[in-house]
mmCIF file of N, CA and C in Angstrom:
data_model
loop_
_atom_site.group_PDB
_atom_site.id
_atom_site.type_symbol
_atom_site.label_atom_id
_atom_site.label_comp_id
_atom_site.label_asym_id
_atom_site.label_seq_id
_atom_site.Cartn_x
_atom_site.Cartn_y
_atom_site.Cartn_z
ATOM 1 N N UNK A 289 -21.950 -4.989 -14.553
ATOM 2 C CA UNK A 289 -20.761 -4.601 -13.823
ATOM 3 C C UNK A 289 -21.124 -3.594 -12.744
ATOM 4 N N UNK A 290 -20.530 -4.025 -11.486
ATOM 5 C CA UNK A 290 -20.441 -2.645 -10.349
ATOM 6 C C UNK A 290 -19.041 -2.355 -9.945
ATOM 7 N N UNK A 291 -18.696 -0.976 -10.064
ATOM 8 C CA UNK A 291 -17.585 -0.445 -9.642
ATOM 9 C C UNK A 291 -17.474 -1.178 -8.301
ATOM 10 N N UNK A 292 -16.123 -1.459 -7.981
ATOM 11 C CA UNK A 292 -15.472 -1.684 -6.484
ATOM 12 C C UNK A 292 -14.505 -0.410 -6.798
ATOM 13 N N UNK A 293 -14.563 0.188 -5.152
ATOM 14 C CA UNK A 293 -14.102 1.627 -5.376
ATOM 15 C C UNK A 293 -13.754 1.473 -3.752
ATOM 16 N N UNK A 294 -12.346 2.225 -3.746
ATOM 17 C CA UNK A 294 -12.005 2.379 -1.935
ATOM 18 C C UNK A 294 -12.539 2.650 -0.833
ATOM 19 N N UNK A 295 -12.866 1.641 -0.150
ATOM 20 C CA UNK A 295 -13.797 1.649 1.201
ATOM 21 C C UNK A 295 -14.888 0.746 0.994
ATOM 22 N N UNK A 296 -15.255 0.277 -0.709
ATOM 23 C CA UNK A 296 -16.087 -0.862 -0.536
ATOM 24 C C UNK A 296 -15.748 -2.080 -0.095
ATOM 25 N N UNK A 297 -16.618 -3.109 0.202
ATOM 26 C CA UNK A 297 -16.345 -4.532 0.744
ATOM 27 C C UNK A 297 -17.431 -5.152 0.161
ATOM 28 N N UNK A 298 -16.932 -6.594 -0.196
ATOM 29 C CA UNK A 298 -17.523 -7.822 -0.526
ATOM 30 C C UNK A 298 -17.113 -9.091 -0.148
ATOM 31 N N UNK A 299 -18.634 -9.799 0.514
ATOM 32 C CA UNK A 299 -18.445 -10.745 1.490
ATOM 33 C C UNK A 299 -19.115 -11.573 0.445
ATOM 34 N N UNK A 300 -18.261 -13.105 0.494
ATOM 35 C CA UNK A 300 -18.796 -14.155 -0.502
ATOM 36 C C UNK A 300 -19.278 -15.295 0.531
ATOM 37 N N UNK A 301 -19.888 -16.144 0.736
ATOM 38 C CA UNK A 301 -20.243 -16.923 1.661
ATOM 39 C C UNK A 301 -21.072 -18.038 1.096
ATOM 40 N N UNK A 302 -21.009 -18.821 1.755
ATOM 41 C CA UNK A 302 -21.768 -20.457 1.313
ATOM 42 C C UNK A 302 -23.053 -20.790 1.979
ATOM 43 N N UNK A 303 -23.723 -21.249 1.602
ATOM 44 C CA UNK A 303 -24.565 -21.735 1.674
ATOM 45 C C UNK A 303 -25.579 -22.424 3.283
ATOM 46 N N UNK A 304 -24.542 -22.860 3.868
ATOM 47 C CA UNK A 304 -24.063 -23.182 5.085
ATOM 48 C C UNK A 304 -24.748 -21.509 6.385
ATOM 49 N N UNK A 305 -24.519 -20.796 5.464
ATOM 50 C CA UNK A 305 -24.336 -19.541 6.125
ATOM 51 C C UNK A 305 -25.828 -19.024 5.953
ATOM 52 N N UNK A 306 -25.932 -18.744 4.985
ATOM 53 C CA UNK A 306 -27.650 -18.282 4.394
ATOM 54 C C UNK A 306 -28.545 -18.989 4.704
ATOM 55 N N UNK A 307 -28.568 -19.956 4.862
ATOM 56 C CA UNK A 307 -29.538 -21.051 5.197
ATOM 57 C C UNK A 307 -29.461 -21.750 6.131
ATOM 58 N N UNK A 308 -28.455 -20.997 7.392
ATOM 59 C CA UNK A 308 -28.483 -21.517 9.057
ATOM 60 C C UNK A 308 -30.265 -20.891 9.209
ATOM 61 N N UNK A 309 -30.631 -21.899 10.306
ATOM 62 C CA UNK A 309 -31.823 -22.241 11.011
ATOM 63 C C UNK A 309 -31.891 -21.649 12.343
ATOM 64 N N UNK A 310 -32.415 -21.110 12.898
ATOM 65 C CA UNK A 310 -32.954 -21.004 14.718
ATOM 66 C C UNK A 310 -33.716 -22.495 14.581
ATOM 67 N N UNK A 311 -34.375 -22.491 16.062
ATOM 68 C CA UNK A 311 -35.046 -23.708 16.467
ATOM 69 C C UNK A 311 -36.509 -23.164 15.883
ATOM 70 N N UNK A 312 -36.973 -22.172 15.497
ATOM 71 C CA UNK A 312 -38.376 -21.756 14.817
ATOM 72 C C UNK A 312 -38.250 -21.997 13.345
ATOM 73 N N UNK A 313 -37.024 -22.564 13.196
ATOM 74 C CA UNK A 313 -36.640 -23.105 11.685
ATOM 75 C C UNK A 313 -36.680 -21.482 10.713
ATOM 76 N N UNK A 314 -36.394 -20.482 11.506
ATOM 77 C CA UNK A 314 -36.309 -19.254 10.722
ATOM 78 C C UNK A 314 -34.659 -19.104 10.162
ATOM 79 N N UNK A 315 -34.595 -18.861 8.659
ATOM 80 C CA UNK A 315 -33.478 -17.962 8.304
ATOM 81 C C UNK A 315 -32.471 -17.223 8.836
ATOM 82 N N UNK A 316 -31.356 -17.449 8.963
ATOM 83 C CA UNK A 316 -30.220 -16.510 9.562
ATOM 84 C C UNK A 316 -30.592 -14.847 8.411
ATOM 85 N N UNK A 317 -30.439 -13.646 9.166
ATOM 86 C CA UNK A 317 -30.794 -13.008 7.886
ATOM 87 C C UNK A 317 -29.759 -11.783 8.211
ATOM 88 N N UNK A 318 -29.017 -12.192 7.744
ATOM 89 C CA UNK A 318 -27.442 -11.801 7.101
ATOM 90 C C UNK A 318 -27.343 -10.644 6.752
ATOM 91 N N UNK A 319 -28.275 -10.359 5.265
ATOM 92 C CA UNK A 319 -29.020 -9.367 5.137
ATOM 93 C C UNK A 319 -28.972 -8.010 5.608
ATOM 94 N N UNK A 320 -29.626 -8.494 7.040
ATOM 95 C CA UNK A 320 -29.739 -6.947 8.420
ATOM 96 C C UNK A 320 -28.414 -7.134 9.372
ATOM 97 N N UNK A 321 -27.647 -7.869 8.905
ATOM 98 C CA UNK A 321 -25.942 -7.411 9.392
ATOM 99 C C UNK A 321 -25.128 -6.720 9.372
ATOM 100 N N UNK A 322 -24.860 -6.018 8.252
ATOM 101 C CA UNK A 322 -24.083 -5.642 7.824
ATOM 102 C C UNK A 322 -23.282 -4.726 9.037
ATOM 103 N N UNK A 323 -23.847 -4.329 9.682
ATOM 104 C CA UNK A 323 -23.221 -3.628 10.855
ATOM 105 C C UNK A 323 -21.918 -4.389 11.702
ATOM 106 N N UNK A 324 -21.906 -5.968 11.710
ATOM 107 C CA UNK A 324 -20.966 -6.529 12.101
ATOM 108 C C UNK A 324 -20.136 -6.164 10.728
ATOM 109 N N UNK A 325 -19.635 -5.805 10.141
ATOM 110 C CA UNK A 325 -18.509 -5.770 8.776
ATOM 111 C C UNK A 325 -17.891 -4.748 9.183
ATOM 112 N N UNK A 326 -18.413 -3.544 10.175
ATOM 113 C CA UNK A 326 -17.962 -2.174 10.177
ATOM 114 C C UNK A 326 -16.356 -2.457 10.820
ATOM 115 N N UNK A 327 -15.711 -3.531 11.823
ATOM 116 C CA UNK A 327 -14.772 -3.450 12.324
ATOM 117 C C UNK A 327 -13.488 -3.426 11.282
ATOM 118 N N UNK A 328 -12.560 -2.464 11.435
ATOM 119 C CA UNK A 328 -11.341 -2.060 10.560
ATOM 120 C C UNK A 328 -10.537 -3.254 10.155
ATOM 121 N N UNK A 329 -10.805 -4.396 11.385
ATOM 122 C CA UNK A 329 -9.798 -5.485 11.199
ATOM 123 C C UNK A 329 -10.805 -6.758 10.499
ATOM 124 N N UNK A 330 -10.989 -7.245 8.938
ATOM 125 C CA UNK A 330 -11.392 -8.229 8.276
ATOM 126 C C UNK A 330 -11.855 -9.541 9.329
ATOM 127 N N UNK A 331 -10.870 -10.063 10.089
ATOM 128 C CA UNK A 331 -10.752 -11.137 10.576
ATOM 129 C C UNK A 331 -11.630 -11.095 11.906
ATOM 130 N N UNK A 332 -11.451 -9.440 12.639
ATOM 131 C CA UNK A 332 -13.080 -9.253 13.779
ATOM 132 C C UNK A 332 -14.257 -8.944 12.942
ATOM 133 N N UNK A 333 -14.133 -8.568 11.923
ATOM 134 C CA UNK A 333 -15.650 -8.574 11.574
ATOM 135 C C UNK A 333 -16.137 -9.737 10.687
ATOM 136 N N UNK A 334 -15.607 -10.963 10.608
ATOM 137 C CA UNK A 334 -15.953 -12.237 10.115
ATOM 138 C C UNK A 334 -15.922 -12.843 12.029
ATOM 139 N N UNK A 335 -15.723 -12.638 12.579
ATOM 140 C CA UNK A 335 -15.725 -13.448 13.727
ATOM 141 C C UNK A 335 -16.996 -12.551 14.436
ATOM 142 N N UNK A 336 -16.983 -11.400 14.087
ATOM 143 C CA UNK A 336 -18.275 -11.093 15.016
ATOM 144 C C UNK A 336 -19.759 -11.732 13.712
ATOM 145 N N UNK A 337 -19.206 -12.048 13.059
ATOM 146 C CA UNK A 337 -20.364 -12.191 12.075
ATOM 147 C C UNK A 337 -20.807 -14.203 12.633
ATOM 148 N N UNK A 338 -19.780 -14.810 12.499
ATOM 149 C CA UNK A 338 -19.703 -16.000 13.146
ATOM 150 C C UNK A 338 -20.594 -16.276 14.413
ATOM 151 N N UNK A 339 -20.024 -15.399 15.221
ATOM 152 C CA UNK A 339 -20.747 -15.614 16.421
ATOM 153 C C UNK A 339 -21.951 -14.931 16.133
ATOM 154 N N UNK A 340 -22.177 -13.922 15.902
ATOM 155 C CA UNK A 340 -23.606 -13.931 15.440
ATOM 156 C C UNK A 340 -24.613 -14.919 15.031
ATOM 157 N N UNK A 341 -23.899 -15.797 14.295
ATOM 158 C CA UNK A 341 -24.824 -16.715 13.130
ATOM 159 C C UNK A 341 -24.665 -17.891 14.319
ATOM 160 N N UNK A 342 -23.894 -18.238 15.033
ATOM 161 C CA UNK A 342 -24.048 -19.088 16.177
ATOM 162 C C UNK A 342 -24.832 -19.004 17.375
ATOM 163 N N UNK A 343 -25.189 -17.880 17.502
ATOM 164 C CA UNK A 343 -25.842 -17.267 18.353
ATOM 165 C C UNK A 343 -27.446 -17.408 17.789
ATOM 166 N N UNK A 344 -27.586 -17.183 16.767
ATOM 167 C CA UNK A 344 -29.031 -17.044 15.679
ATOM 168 C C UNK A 344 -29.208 -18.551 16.126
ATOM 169 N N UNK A 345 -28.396 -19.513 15.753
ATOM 170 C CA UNK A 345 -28.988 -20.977 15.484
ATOM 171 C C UNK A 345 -28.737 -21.557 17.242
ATOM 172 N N UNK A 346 -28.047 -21.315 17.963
ATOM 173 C CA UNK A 346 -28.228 -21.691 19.096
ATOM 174 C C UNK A 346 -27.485 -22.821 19.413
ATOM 175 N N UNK A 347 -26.277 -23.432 18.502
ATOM 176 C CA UNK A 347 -25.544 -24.538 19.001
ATOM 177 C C UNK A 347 -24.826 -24.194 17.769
ATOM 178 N N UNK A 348 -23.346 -25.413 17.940
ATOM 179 C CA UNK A 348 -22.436 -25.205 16.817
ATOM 180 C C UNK A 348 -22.932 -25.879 15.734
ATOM 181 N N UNK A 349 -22.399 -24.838 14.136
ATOM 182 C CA UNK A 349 -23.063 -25.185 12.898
ATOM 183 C C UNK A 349 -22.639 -26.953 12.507
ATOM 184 N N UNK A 350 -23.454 -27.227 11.916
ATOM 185 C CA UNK A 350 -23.170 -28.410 11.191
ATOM 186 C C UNK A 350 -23.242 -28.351 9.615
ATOM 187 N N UNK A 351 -23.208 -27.606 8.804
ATOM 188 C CA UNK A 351 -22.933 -27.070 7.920
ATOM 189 C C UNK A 351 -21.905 -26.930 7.987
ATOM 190 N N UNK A 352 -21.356 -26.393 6.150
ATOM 191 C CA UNK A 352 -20.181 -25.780 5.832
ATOM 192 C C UNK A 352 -20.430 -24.612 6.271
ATOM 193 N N UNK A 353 -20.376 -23.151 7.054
ATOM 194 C CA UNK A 353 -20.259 -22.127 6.607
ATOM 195 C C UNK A 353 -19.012 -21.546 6.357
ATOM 196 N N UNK A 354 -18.821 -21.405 5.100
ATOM 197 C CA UNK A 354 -17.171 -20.272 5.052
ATOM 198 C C UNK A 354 -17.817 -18.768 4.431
ATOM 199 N N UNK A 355 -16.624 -17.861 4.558
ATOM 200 C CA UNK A 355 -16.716 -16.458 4.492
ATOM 201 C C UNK A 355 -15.318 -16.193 4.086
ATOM 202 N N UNK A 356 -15.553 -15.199 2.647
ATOM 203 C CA UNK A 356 -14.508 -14.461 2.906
ATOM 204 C C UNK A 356 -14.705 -13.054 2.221
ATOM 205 N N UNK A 357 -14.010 -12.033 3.164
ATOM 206 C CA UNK A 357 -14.601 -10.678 3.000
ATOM 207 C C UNK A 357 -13.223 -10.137 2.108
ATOM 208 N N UNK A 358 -13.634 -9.385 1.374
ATOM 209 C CA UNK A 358 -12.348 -8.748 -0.262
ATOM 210 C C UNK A 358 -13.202 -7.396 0.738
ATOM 211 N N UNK A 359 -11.661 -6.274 0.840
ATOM 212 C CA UNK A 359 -12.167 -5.139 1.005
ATOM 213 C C UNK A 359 -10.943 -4.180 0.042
ATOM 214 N N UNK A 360 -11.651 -3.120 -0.789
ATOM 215 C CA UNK A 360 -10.724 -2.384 -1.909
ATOM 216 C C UNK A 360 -10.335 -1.362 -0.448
ATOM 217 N N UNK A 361 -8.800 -1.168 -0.323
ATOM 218 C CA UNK A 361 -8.310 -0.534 0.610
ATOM 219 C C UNK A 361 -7.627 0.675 -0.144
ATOM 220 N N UNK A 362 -7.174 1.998 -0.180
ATOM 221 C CA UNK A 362 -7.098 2.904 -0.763
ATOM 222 C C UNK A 362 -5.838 3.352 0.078
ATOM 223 N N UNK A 363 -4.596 2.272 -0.179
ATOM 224 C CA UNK A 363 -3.245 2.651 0.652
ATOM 225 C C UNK A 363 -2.141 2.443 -0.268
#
């Protein structure tokens, strides 16, 4: 068990997502993102994360990727 405690976030994501490709056939690495999550609004920081990972692979995914970010809000 890990505490979820106000101000944490957890992003669940598929497969689609972890295992997008560049053209060097390298890994999307998600990983060293986390900095796109910082935006207050859920829905810009899944879209800056998107375009990110579109940007990594260099054309639109053909994969599933879905995302969805749970954030414990303390209101």
């Amino acid at each position: 068990r890990v505490p979820f405690v106000p101000g944490d976030q957890l992003l669940f994501y598929t497969d689609g997502v972890s295992e997008a490709r560049d053209r060097g056939n390298t890994f999307y690495p998600l990983e060293h993102r986390s900095e796109l999550l910082k935006d207050p609004d859920p829905e810009a920081a899944l879209d800056a994360v998107r375009q990110d990972l579109e940007s990594h692979v260099g054309a639109p995914l053909h994969d599933d990727a879905a995302m969805l970010l749970l954030r414990y809000r303390d209101q």
